[in-house]
mmCIF file of C-alpha atoms and ligand atoms in Angstrom:
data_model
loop_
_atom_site.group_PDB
_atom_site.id
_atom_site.type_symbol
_atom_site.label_atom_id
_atom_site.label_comp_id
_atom_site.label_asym_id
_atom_site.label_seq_id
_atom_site.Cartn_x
_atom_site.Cartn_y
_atom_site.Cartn_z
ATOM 1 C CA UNK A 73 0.000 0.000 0.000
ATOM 2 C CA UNK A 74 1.543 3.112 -0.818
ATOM 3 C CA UNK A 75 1.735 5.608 2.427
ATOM 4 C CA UNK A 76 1.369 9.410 2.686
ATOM 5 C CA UNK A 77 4.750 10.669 2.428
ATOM 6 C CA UNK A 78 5.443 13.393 5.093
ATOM 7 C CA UNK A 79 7.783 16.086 5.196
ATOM 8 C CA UNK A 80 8.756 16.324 9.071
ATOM 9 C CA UNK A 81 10.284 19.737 9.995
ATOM 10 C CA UNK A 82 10.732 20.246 13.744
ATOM 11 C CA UNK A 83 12.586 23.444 13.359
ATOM 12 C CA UNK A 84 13.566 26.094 16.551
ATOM 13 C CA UNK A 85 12.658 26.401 19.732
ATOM 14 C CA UNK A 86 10.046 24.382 21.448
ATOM 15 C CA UNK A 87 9.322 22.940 17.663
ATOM 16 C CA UNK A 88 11.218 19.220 18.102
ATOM 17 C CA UNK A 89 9.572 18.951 21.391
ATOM 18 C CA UNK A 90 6.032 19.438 20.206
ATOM 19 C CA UNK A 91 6.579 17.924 17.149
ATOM 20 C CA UNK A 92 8.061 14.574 18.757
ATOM 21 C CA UNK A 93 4.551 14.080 20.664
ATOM 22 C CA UNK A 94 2.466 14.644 17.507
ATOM 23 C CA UNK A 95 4.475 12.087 15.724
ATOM 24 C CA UNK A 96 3.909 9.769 18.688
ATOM 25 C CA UNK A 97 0.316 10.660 18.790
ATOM 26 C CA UNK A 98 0.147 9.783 14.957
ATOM 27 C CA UNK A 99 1.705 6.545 15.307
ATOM 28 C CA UNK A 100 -0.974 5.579 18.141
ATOM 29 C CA UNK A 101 -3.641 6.185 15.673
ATOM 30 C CA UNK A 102 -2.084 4.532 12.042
ATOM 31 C CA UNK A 103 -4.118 1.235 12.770
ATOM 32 C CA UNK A 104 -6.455 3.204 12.410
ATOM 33 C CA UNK A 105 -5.673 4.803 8.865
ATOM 34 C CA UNK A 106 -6.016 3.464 5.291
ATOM 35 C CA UNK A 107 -2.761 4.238 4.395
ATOM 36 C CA UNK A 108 0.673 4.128 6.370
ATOM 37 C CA UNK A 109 2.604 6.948 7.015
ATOM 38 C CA UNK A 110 6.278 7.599 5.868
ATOM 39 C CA UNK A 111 8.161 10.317 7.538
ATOM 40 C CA UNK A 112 11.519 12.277 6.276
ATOM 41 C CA UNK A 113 12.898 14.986 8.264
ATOM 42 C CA UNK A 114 14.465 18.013 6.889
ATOM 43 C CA UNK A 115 16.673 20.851 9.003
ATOM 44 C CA UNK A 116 14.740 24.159 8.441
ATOM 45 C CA UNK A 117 14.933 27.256 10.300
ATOM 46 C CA UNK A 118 16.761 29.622 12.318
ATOM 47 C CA UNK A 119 18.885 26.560 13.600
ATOM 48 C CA UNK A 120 19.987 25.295 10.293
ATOM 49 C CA UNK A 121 20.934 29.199 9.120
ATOM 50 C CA UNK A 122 23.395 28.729 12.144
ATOM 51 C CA UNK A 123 25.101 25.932 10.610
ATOM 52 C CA UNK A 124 24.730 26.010 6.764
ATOM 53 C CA UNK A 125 24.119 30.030 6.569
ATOM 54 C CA UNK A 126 20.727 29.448 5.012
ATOM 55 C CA UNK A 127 17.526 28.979 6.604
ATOM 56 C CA UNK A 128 16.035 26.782 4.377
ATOM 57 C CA UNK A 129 18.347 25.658 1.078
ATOM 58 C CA UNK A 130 16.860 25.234 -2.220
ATOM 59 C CA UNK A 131 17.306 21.548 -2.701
ATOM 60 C CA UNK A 132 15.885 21.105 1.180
ATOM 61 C CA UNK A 133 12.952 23.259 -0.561
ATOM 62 C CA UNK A 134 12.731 21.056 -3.232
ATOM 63 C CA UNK A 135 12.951 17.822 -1.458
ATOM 64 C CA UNK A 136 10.209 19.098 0.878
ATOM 65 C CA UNK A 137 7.772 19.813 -2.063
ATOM 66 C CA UNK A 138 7.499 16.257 -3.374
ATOM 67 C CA UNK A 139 5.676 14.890 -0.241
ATOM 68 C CA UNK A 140 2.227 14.757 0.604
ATOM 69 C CA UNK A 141 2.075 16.948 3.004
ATOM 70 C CA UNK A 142 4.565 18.944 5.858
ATOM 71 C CA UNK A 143 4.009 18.837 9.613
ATOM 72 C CA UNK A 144 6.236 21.364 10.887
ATOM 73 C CA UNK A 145 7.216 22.560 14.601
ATOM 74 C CA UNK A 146 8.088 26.432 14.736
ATOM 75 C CA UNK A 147 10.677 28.481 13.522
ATOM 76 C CA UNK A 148 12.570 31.693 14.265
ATOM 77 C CA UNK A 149 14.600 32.363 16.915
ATOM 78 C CA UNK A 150 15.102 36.142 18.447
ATOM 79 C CA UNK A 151 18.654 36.141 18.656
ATOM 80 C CA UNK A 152 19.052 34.970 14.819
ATOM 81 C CA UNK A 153 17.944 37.448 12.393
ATOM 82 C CA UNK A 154 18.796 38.973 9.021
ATOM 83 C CA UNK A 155 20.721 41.924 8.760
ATOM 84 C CA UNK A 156 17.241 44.267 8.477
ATOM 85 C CA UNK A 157 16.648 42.552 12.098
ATOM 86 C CA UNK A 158 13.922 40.380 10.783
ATOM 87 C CA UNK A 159 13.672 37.011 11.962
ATOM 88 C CA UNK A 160 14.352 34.326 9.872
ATOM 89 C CA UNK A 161 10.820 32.755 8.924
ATOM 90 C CA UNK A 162 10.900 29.871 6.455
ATOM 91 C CA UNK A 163 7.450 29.198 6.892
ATOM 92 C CA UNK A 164 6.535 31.964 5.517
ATOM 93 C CA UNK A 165 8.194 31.123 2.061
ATOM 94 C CA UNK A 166 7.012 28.034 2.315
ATOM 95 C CA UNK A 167 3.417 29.558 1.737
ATOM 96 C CA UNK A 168 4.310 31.936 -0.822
ATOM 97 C CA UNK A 169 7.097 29.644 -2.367
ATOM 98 C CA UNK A 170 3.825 26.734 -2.748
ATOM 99 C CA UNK A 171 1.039 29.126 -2.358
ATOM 100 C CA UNK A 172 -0.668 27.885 0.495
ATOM 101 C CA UNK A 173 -3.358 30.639 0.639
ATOM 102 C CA UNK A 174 -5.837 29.504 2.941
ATOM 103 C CA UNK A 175 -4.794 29.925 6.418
ATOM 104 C CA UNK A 176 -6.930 27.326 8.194
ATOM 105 C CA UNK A 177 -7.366 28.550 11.976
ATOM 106 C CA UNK A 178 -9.630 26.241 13.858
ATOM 107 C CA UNK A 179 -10.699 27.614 17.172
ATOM 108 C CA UNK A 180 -12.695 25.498 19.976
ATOM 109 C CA UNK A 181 -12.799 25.147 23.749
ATOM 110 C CA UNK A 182 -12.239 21.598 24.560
ATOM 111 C CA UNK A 183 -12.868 22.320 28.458
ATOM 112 C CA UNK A 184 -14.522 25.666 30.300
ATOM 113 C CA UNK A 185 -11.785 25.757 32.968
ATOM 114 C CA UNK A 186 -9.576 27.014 29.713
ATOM 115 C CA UNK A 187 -11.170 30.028 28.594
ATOM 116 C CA UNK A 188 -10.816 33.464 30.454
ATOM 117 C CA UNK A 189 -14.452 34.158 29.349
ATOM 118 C CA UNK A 190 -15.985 31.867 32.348
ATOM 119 C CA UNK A 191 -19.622 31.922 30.708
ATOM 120 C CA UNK A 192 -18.567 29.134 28.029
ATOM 121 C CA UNK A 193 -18.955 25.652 28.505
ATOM 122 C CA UNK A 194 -16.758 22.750 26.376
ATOM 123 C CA UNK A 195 -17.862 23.436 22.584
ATOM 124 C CA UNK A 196 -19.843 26.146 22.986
ATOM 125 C CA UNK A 197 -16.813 28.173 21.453
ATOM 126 C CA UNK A 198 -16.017 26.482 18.004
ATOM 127 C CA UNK A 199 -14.718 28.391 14.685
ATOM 128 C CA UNK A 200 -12.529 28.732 12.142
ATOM 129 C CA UNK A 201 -10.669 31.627 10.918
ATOM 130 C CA UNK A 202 -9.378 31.696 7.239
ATOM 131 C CA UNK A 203 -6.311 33.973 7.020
ATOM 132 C CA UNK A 204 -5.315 35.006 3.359
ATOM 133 C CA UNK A 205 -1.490 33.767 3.534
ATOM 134 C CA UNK A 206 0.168 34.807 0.109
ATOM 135 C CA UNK A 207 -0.428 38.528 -0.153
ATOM 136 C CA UNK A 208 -2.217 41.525 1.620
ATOM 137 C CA UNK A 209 -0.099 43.339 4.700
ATOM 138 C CA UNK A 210 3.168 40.755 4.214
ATOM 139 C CA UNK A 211 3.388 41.746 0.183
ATOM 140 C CA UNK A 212 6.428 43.846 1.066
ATOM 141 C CA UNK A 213 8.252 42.058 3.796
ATOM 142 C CA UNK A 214 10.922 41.100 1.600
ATOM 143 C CA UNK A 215 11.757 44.814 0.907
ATOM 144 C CA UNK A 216 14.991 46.827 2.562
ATOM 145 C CA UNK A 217 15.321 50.204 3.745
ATOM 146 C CA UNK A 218 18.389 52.713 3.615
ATOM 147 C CA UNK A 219 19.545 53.161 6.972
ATOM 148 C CA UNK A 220 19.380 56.842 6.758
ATOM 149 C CA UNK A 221 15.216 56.850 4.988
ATOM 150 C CA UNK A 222 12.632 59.450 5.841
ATOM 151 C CA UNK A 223 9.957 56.873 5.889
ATOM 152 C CA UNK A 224 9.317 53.401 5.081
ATOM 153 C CA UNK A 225 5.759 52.571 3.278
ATOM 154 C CA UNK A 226 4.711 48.536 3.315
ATOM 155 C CA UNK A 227 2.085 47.709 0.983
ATOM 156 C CA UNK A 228 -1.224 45.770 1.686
ATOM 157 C CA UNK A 229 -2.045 43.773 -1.941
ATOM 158 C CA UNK A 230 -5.206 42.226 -2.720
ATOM 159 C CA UNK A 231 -5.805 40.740 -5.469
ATOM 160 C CA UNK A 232 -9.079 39.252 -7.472
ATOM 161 C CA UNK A 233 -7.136 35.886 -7.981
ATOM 162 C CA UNK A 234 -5.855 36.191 -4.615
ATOM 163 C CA UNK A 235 -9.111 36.739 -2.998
ATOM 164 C CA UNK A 236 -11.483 34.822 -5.179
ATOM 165 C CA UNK A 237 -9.348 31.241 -3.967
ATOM 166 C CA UNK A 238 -9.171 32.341 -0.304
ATOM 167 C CA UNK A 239 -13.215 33.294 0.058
ATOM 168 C CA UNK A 240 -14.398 30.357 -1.820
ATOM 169 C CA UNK A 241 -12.443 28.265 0.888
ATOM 170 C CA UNK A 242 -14.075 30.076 3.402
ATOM 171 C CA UNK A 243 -17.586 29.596 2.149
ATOM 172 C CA UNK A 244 -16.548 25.816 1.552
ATOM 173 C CA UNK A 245 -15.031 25.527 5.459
ATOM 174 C CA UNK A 246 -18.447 27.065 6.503
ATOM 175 C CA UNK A 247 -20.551 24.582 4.156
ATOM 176 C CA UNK A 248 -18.933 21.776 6.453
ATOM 177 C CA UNK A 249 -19.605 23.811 9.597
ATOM 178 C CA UNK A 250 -22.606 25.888 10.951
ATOM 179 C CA UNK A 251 -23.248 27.836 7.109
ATOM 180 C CA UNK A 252 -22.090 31.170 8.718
ATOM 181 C CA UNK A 253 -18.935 33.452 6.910
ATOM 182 C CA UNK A 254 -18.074 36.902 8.460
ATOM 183 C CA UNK A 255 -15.651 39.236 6.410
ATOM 184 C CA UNK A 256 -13.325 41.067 8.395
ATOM 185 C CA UNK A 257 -11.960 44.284 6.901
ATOM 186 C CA UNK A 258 -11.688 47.753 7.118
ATOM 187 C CA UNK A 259 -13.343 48.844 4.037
ATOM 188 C CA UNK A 260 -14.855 51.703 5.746
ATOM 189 C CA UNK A 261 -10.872 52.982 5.401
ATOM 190 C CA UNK A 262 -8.741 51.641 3.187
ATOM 191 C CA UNK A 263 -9.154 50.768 -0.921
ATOM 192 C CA UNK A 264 -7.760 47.489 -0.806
ATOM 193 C CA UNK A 265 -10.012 46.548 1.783
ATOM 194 C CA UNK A 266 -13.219 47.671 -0.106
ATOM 195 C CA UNK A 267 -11.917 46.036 -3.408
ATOM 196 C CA UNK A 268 -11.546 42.998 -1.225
ATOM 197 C CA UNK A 269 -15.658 43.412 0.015
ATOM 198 C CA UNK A 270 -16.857 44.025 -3.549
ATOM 199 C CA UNK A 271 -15.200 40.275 -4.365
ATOM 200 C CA UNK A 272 -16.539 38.476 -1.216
ATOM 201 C CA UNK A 273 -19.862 39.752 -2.348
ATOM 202 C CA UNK A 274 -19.296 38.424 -5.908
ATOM 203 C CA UNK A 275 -18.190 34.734 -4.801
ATOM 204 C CA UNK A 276 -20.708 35.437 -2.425
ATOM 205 C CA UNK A 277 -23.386 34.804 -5.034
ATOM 206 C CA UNK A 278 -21.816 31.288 -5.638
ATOM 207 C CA UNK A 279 -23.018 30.161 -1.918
ATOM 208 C CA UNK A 280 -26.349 31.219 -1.876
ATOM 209 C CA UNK A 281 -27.009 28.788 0.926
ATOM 210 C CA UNK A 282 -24.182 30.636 2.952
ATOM 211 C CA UNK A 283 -25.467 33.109 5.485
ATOM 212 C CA UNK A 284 -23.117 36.216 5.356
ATOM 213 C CA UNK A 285 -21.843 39.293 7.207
ATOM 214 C CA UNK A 286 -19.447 41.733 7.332
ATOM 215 C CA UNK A 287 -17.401 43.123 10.211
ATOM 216 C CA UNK A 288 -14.609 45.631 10.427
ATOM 217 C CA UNK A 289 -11.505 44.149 12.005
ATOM 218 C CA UNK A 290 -11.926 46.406 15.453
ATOM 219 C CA UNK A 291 -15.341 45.456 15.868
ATOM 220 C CA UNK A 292 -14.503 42.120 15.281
ATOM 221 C CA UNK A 293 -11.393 41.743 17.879
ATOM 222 C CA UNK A 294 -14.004 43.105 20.111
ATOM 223 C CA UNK A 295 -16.883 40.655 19.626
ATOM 224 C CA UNK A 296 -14.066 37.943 20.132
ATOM 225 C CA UNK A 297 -14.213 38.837 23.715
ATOM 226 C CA UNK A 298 -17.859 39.618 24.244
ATOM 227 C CA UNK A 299 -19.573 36.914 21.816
ATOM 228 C CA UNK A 300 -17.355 34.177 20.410
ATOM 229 C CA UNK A 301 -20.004 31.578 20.572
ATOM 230 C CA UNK A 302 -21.833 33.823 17.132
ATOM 231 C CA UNK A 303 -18.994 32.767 15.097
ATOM 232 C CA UNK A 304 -19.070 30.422 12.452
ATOM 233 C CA UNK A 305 -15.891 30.829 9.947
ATOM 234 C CA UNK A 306 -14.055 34.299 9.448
ATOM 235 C CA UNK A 307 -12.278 35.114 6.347
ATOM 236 C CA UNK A 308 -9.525 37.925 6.563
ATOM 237 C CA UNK A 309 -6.693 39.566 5.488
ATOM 238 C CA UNK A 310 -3.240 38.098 6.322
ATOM 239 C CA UNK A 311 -1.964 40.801 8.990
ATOM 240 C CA UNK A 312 -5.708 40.739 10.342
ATOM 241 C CA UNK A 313 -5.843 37.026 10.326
ATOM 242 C CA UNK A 314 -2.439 36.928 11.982
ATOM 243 C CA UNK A 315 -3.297 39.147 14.742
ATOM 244 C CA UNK A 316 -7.296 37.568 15.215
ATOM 245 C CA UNK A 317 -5.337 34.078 15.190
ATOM 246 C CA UNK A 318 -3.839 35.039 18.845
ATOM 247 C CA UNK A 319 -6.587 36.558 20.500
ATOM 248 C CA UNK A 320 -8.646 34.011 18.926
ATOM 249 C CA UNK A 321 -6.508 31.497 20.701
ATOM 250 C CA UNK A 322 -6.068 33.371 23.520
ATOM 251 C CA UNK A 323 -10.089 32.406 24.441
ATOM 252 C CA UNK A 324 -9.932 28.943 24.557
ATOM 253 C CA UNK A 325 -6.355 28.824 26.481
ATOM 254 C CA UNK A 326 -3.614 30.403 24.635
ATOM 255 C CA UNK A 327 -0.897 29.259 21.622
ATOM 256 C CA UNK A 328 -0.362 25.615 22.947
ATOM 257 C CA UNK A 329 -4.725 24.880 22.194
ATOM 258 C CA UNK A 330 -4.537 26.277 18.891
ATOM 259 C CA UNK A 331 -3.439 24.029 15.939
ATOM 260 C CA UNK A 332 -3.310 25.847 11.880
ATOM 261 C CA UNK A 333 -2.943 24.256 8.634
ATOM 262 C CA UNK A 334 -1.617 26.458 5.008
ATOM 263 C CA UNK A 335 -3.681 24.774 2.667
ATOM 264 C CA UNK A 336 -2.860 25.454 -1.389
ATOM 265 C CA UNK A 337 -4.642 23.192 -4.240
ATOM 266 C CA UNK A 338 -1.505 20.516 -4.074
ATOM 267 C CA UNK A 339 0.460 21.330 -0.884
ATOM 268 C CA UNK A 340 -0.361 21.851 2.520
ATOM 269 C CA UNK A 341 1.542 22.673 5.521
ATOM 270 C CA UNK A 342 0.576 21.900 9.008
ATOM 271 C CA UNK A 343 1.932 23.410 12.095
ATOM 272 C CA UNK A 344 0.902 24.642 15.662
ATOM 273 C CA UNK A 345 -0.120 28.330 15.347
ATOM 274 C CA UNK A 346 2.627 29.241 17.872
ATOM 275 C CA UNK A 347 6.141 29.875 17.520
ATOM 276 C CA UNK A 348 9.362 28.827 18.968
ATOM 277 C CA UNK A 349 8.480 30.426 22.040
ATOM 278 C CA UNK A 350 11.765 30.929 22.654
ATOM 279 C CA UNK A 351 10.830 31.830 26.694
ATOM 280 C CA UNK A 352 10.374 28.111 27.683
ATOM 281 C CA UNK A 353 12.055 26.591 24.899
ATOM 282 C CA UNK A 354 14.341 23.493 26.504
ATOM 283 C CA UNK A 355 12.396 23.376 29.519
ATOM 284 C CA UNK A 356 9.920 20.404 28.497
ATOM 285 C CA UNK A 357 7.012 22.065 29.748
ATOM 286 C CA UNK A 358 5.327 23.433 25.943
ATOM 287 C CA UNK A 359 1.961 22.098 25.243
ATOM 288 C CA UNK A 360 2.259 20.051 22.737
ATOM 289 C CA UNK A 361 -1.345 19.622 22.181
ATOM 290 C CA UNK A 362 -1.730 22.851 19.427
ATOM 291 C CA UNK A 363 0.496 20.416 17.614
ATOM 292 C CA UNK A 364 -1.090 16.807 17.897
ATOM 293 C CA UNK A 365 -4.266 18.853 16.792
ATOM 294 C CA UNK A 366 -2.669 20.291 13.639
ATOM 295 C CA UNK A 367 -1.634 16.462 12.920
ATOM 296 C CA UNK A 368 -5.484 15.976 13.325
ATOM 297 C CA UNK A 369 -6.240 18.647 10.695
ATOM 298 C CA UNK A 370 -3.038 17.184 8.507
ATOM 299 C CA UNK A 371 -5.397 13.698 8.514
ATOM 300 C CA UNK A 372 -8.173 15.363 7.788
ATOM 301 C CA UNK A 373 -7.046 16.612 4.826
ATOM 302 C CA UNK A 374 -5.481 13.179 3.779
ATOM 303 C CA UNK A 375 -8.953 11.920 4.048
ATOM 304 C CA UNK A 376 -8.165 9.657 6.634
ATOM 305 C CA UNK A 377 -11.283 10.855 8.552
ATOM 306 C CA UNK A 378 -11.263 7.698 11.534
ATOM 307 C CA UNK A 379 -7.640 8.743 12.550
ATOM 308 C CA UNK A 380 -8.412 12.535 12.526
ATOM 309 C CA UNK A 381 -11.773 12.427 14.993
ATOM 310 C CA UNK A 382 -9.694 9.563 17.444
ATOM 311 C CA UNK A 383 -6.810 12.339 17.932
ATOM 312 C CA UNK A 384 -9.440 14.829 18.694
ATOM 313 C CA UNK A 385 -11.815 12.565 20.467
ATOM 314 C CA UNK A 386 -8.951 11.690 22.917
ATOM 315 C CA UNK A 387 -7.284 15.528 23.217
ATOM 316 C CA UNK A 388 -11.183 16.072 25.064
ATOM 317 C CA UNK A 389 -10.843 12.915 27.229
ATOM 318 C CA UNK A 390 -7.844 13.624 28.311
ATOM 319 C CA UNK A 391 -8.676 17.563 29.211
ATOM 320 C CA UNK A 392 -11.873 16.346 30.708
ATOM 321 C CA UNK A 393 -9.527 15.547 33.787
ATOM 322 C CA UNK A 394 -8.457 18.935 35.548
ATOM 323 C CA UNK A 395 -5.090 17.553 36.792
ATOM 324 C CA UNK A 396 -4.331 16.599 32.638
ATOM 325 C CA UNK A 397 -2.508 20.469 31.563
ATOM 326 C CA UNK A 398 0.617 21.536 31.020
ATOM 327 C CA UNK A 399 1.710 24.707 32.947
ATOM 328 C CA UNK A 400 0.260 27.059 30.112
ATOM 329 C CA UNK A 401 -3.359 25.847 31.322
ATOM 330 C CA UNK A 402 -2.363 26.042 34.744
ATOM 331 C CA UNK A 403 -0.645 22.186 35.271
ATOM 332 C CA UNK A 404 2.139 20.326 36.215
ATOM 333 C CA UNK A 405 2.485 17.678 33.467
ATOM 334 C CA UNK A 406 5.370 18.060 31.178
ATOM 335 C CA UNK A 407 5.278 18.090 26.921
ATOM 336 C CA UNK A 408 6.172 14.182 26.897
ATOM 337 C CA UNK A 409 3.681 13.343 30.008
ATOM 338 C CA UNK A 410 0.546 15.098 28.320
ATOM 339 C CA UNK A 411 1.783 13.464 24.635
ATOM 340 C CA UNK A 412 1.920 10.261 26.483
ATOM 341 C CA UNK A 413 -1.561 10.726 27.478
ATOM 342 C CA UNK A 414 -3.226 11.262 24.489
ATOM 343 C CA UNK A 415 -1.228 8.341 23.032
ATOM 344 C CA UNK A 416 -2.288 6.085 25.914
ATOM 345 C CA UNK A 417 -6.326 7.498 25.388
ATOM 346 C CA UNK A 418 -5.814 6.337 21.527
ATOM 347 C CA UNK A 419 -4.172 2.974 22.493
ATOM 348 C CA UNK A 420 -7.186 1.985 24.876
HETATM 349 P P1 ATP B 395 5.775 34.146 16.434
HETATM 350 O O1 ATP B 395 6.940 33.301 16.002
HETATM 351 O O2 ATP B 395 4.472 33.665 15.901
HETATM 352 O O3 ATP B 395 6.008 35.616 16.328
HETATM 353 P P2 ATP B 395 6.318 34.447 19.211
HETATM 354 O O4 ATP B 395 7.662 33.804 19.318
HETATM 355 O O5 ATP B 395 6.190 35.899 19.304
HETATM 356 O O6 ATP B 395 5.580 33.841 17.940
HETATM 357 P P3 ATP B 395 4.989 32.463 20.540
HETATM 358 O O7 ATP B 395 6.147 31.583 20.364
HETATM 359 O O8 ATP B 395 3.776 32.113 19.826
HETATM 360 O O9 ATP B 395 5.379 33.916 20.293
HETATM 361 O O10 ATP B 395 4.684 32.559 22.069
HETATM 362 C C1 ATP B 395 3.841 33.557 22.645
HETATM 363 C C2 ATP B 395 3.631 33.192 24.102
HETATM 364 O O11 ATP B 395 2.889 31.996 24.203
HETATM 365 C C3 ATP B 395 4.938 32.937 24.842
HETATM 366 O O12 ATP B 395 4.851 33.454 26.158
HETATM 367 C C4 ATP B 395 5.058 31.452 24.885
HETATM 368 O O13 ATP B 395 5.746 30.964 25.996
HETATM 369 C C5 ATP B 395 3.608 30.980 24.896
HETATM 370 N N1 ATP B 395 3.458 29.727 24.157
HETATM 371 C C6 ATP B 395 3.499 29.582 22.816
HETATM 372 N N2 ATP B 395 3.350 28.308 22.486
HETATM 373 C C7 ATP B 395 3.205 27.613 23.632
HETATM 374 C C8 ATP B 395 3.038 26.226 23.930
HETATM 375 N N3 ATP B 395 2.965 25.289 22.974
HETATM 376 N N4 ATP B 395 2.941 25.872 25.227
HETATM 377 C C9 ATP B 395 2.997 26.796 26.187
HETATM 378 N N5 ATP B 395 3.153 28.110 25.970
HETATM 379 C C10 ATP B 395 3.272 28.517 24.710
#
């Protein structure tokens, strides 16, 4: 039987850590699958800049294309930058480089003791934000500055190609969901931002069963807070999605709940939404479970359906026990004790 072929790239910080429990996680559940996995690891990141000068080479690039899909840790670290003092960010390339435009952001509450809103019970908070990943507010991140400049303008692109493929996904997310998408923008404000409303009402047309609305972005960081629960999927622009992404996760218990995938028509990356969080990286003590749920998504879209709702069928049993969290949530248990767990759930 030929398996899925996955690219493995742990990358900096607490990346190998989480990474090593999601791979554990996923071999508790491949009984389960139709297909065997095959993994290959590749250096990538800030790490590998520090010994081959390059963050991620091009035949490492290359390589890395041909699988099936790419589970990858976190990368950047603050100390290693380029000489602009931007961090090095491979996984940022590695959406533009494959366009991977739809920035999948599922967002749910697997147990109320999580959430700093204390009026939610498990589920009751469950969406999904789309984040544009190819264009919009990080079109110009590649660009330099003299030293000496007046001012430094970045550029926020939106395209009709761009945005066409990204709101369709949205509408489609939503189709398997509650049938809700909200636009976030700022079209009250800037052009790009109304040019980007005009198309969502277009492809709009195209989901007639859809129900729609339209919020600007600091309404909607608001109503994140206050109302949650009235969200279905949210479709933004990339800087918008990044920053709704963290306050998003920040409601059902921070970076280590919240899992992502980069999803393109042939290539799809999956990764935690966090980064190296290089403030408790080598201490054993990151939640890995953002992680084994982006391995989740990462089955989901290789169709291997059973797998995927185990892994998130045991991430709840295992929460359902207040003593199960890692310090983020308030806990003792370290990354390899809480991946343990959820492997142990999947093995029973
Ligand atoms: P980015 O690379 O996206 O800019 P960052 O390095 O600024 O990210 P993160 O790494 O996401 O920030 O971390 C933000 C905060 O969340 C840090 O305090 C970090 O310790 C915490 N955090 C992130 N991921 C986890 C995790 N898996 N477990 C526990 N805490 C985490």
């Amino acid at each position: 039987m030929t398996p899925h072929r996955i690219a493995v790239l742990p990358g900096d910080g607490i990346g190998p850590d989480v990474i090593a429990e999601a791979l554990k996680v996923l071999r508790a559940v491949e009984d389960r699958m139709a297909r065997p996995c095959e993994f290959t690891e590749y250096s990538v990141g800030a790490g590998e800049f520090l010994r081959g000068g390059d963050p991620m080479p091009r035949e490492t690039f290359e390589r890395i294309r041909t699988h099936d899909a790419i589970l990858l840790g976190a990368m950047g670290l603050p100390d290693v930058r380029w000489p602009s003092g931007q961090e090095m960010a491979p996984q940022l390339d590695l959406r533009e480089d494959l366009q991977l435009y739809c920035g999948l952001r599922p967002i749910r509450l697997y147990h109320a003791a999580d959430s700093p809103l204390k009026k939610y019970a498990a589920g009751e908070i469950d969406f999904a934000i789309v984040r544009e990943s190819t264009e919009g507010m990080f079109s110009s991140r590649k660009e330099t500055y003299a030293p000496d400049a007046a001012s430094v303008t970045d550029r926020l692109t939106i395209t009709r190609l761009g945005s066409e493929r990204v709101i369709r996904s949205a509408f489609r997310e939503a189709s398997r969901r509650k049938g809700l998408v909200a636009l976030v923008d700022k079209a009250n404000v800037l052009p790009s931002m109304s040019y980007f409303r005009r198309i969502f009402d277009e492809v709009g047309e195209e989901y007639p069963e859809i129900r729609k609305e339209k919020v600007y972005v600091d309404a909607a960081a608001l109503y994140l807070v206050q109302r949650p629960h009235t969200f279905d999927v949210m479709v933004t622009e990339n800087l918008f999605g990044d920053i709704l992404s963290d306050l998003a996760a920040g409601i059902v218990g921070g970076m280590g709940m919240a899992p992502s995938g980069d999803i393109g028509d042939r290539h799809a990356v999956f990764q935690p939404s966090h980064g190296s969080a290089p403030d408790i990286a080598g201490r054993g003590i990151a939640n890995p479970i953002a992680a084994i749920l982006s391995v989740a998504m990462m089955l989901e879209w290789l169709c291997e359906w059973d797998a995927c709702a185990a892994i998130r069928g045991a991430v709840e049993q295992v929460l359902a026990a207040p003593e199960n969290r890692t310090p983020d949530l308030g806990g003792r248990l370290t990354t390899e004790e809480m991946g343990g767990l959820i492997s142990s759930a999947l093995r029973r």
